[in-house]
Amino acid sequence: MSATIPGPDGRPRCRWCAAAPEFLAYHDTEWGFPVDDDRRLFEKLCLEGFQSGLSWRTILAKRENFRTAFHGFDFNRIADFTDAYLERLLKDEGIVRHRGKIAAVINNATRAQELVRQEGSLAAYVWCFEPRPEELAAPQTVSTSSSSIALSKDLKKRGWSFIGPTTVYAFMQAMGLSTIMPRDASFGSTRPTPERPSHCRDSSQRWIDARKTSDITTASYANAAEDRRSPYRLNNTLQDHGLITIS
């Protein structure tokens, strides 16, 4: 079976676009674009959590309602939600009224604040888990990856919830961290070529660059290369050597 389908303009798209009419616009204008905006990253993590056990079509149809209910997914505001506000959300028919998932968003908002204080930004943190090209699976063949498992595990250690490896894998694909298209697929005639944000560098490459321009010891480099999924340690070392600055 082909991994693509013809779009209305005759150009091929990923096969999953056929599941719902609204998926075509989502595919052509959003999915796979590299994102480094903290609020958008947090929103996507939350919406993927809400999707658990449901379909993305359901969540996409309710997305504007979610944005209204959660103040545009501003995690600094969500972290202040009270139990009374949670009860109010449980009565909102425009969203998915699942107590555990709503509570997870509120909890994760606080965890996001902590992460920003530790790592500088949510974007700087998640992009350290970007897989190497050779680690990417063939399109539409897997639902998790070593990178999504590592990111999920690290987030759980930090206290995040509803953040399993399948949820994280969907997030990473949609936000451009691990997007791989079928060879003959396109994004539509109106979609520009996606560009990765300037600071979105693979962690191993950041270490290679650092090794060339600093006095980081061979032992430190070897340790980081062995544990390349440890962005907190990576950021600390790069800051110590003046290679990055987080204000």
XYZ file of C-alpha atoms in Angstrom:
247
model
C 0.000 0.000 0.000
C 1.300 3.433 -0.924
C 2.199 5.786 1.924
C 0.616 8.679 0.017
C -2.690 9.705 -1.523
C -3.361 12.327 -4.220
C -4.590 15.660 -2.893
C -7.256 17.819 -4.566
C -4.486 19.608 -6.468
C -3.111 16.300 -7.725
C -0.041 16.442 -5.524
C 0.630 13.540 -3.136
C 0.021 13.815 0.603
C 0.635 11.492 3.542
C -2.014 8.767 3.587
C -3.391 9.784 6.982
C -4.826 12.936 5.364
C -7.601 10.779 3.915
C -9.029 10.080 7.372
C -10.879 13.416 7.539
C -11.379 16.423 5.214
C -9.923 18.856 7.758
C -6.670 16.894 7.948
C -5.496 18.217 4.574
C -5.212 21.825 5.754
C -3.638 20.677 9.024
C -1.086 18.631 7.068
C -0.280 21.435 4.616
C -0.077 24.350 7.050
C 0.920 22.979 10.465
C 2.059 19.385 10.754
C 5.821 18.986 10.649
C 6.707 22.674 10.813
C 9.540 23.094 13.350
C 8.166 24.968 16.361
C 10.175 26.797 19.011
C 7.363 28.745 20.665
C 6.880 27.536 24.240
C 3.144 28.125 24.319
C 2.557 26.187 21.100
C 4.743 23.343 22.309
C 2.863 23.184 25.594
C -0.475 23.305 23.782
C 0.466 20.387 21.571
C 1.675 18.285 24.493
C -1.638 18.932 26.238
C -3.794 18.223 23.191
C -1.941 14.994 22.472
C -2.648 14.010 26.067
C -6.344 14.723 25.565
C -6.260 12.612 22.397
C -5.274 9.499 24.356
C -8.013 6.937 23.700
C -9.709 9.265 21.207
C -9.022 10.479 17.664
C -7.074 13.525 16.541
C -10.132 14.532 14.510
C -12.100 14.902 17.749
C -9.395 17.034 19.339
C -8.826 19.162 16.245
C -12.556 19.929 16.053
C -12.497 21.108 19.668
C -9.134 22.881 19.543
C -10.488 26.431 19.641
C -12.680 25.481 22.596
C -9.624 24.086 24.361
C -7.720 27.300 23.669
C -10.518 29.365 25.172
C -10.896 27.140 28.218
C -7.146 27.041 28.907
C -6.366 30.706 28.165
C -4.448 30.000 24.982
C -2.422 27.348 26.827
C -0.477 29.992 28.706
C 1.087 27.687 31.281
C 1.838 30.578 33.623
C -1.903 31.222 33.909
C -2.909 27.565 33.950
C -0.570 26.880 36.873
C -2.813 29.141 38.972
C -6.015 27.225 38.191
C -7.917 26.315 41.346
C -9.925 23.208 42.156
C -13.039 25.293 41.561
C -11.862 26.143 38.048
C -11.165 22.471 37.376
C -14.758 21.681 38.353
C -15.907 24.419 35.998
C -13.927 22.864 33.143
C -15.571 19.511 33.825
C -18.884 21.154 32.886
C -17.550 22.642 29.630
C -19.161 20.661 26.809
C -16.782 22.191 24.273
C -13.773 20.230 25.515
C -12.994 16.663 26.562
C -14.350 16.451 30.105
C -11.908 13.987 31.608
C -10.856 14.840 35.150
C -7.488 13.113 34.920
C -6.531 14.806 31.664
C -7.617 18.256 32.833
C -5.755 17.803 36.116
C -2.703 16.716 34.115
C -2.725 19.975 32.140
C -2.799 21.985 35.372
C -0.037 19.875 36.896
C 2.063 20.036 33.738
C 1.742 23.819 33.638
C 3.547 24.006 36.970
C 6.110 21.487 35.749
C 6.610 23.617 32.608
C 7.373 26.647 34.765
C 9.971 24.619 36.653
C 11.488 23.345 33.425
C 11.790 26.864 31.997
C 13.604 27.986 35.137
C 15.998 25.046 34.815
C 16.539 24.901 31.047
C 15.803 28.426 29.829
C 12.786 27.496 27.722
C 10.568 24.566 26.886
C 11.850 24.710 23.311
C 15.508 24.522 24.321
C 14.686 21.453 26.366
C 12.569 19.425 23.924
C 14.813 20.114 20.931
C 17.696 18.446 22.743
C 15.793 15.201 22.116
C 15.685 15.663 18.356
C 16.729 12.330 16.803
C 19.511 11.978 14.290
C 18.327 11.406 10.695
C 19.474 7.782 10.793
C 17.260 7.174 13.839
C 14.051 8.064 11.996
C 11.766 5.183 11.037
C 10.053 4.829 7.681
C 6.930 7.015 7.424
C 3.783 5.766 9.157
C 5.377 2.548 10.427
C 5.871 3.125 14.172
C 4.107 4.861 17.062
C 7.114 5.369 19.348
C 10.846 5.894 18.990
C 13.931 5.852 21.174
C 13.735 9.652 21.300
C 10.069 9.747 22.312
C 10.699 7.095 24.961
C 13.638 9.095 26.322
C 11.711 12.383 26.363
C 8.666 10.743 27.943
C 10.811 9.129 30.617
C 12.583 12.385 31.442
C 9.329 14.360 31.615
C 7.831 11.775 33.956
C 10.882 12.071 36.205
C 10.194 15.799 36.314
C 6.616 15.152 37.458
C 4.698 15.488 34.176
C 1.654 13.267 33.607
C -0.331 11.921 30.630
C 2.920 12.047 28.713
C 3.584 8.498 27.487
C 5.983 7.685 24.623
C 3.195 7.346 22.032
C 1.802 10.744 22.998
C 5.291 12.232 22.854
C 6.014 10.614 19.477
C 2.925 12.231 17.941
C 3.978 15.535 19.503
C 7.521 15.276 18.115
C 6.261 14.531 14.614
C 3.739 17.368 14.588
C 6.199 19.918 15.986
C 8.897 19.068 13.447
C 11.333 17.286 15.749
C 11.058 13.898 14.082
C 8.973 14.434 10.971
C 9.729 12.190 8.024
C 7.646 12.347 4.869
C 7.056 9.624 2.302
C 9.563 10.198 -0.489
C 6.938 11.313 -3.006
C 4.721 13.308 -0.629
C 4.383 17.075 -0.658
C 2.926 19.715 1.621
C 0.793 21.392 -1.000
C 1.561 24.210 -3.384
C 1.099 26.960 -0.782
C 3.362 25.547 1.907
C 6.885 27.001 2.138
C 9.855 24.789 2.892
C 9.982 24.351 6.683
C 13.068 25.739 8.385
C 14.321 24.585 11.739
C 14.617 27.322 14.387
C 18.163 28.622 14.686
C 18.665 27.251 18.203
C 17.165 23.847 17.399
C 20.393 21.912 17.182
C 20.817 18.208 17.755
C 22.469 17.738 21.134
C 25.299 15.624 19.751
C 26.066 18.286 17.134
C 26.094 20.948 19.836
C 28.709 18.887 21.632
C 30.756 18.492 18.459
C 30.686 22.257 17.921
C 31.559 22.834 21.563
C 34.471 20.419 21.378
C 35.929 22.382 18.462
C 35.693 25.781 20.128
C 36.395 25.189 23.806
C 38.548 23.380 26.311
C 35.870 20.832 27.225
C 37.775 17.729 28.200
C 37.726 14.551 26.175
C 36.263 12.748 29.172
C 33.403 15.256 29.448
C 32.680 14.949 25.753
C 32.722 11.165 25.914
C 30.343 11.149 28.870
C 27.919 13.468 27.084
C 28.086 11.474 23.876
C 27.283 8.329 25.833
C 24.298 10.000 27.518
C 23.186 12.403 24.784
C 19.626 12.500 26.168
C 20.635 14.491 29.229
C 19.903 18.088 28.182
C 20.151 19.499 31.685
C 23.747 18.300 32.085
C 24.490 19.363 28.521
C 23.177 22.885 29.071
C 25.112 23.243 32.322
C 28.396 22.289 30.664
C 27.832 24.529 27.657
C 27.007 27.435 29.972
C 30.105 26.745 32.070
C 32.231 27.111 28.940
C 30.461 30.242 27.763
C 28.954 28.588 24.699
C 25.348 29.401 25.555
C 23.794 31.974 27.840
C 20.385 31.632 29.450
C 19.106 34.836 30.992
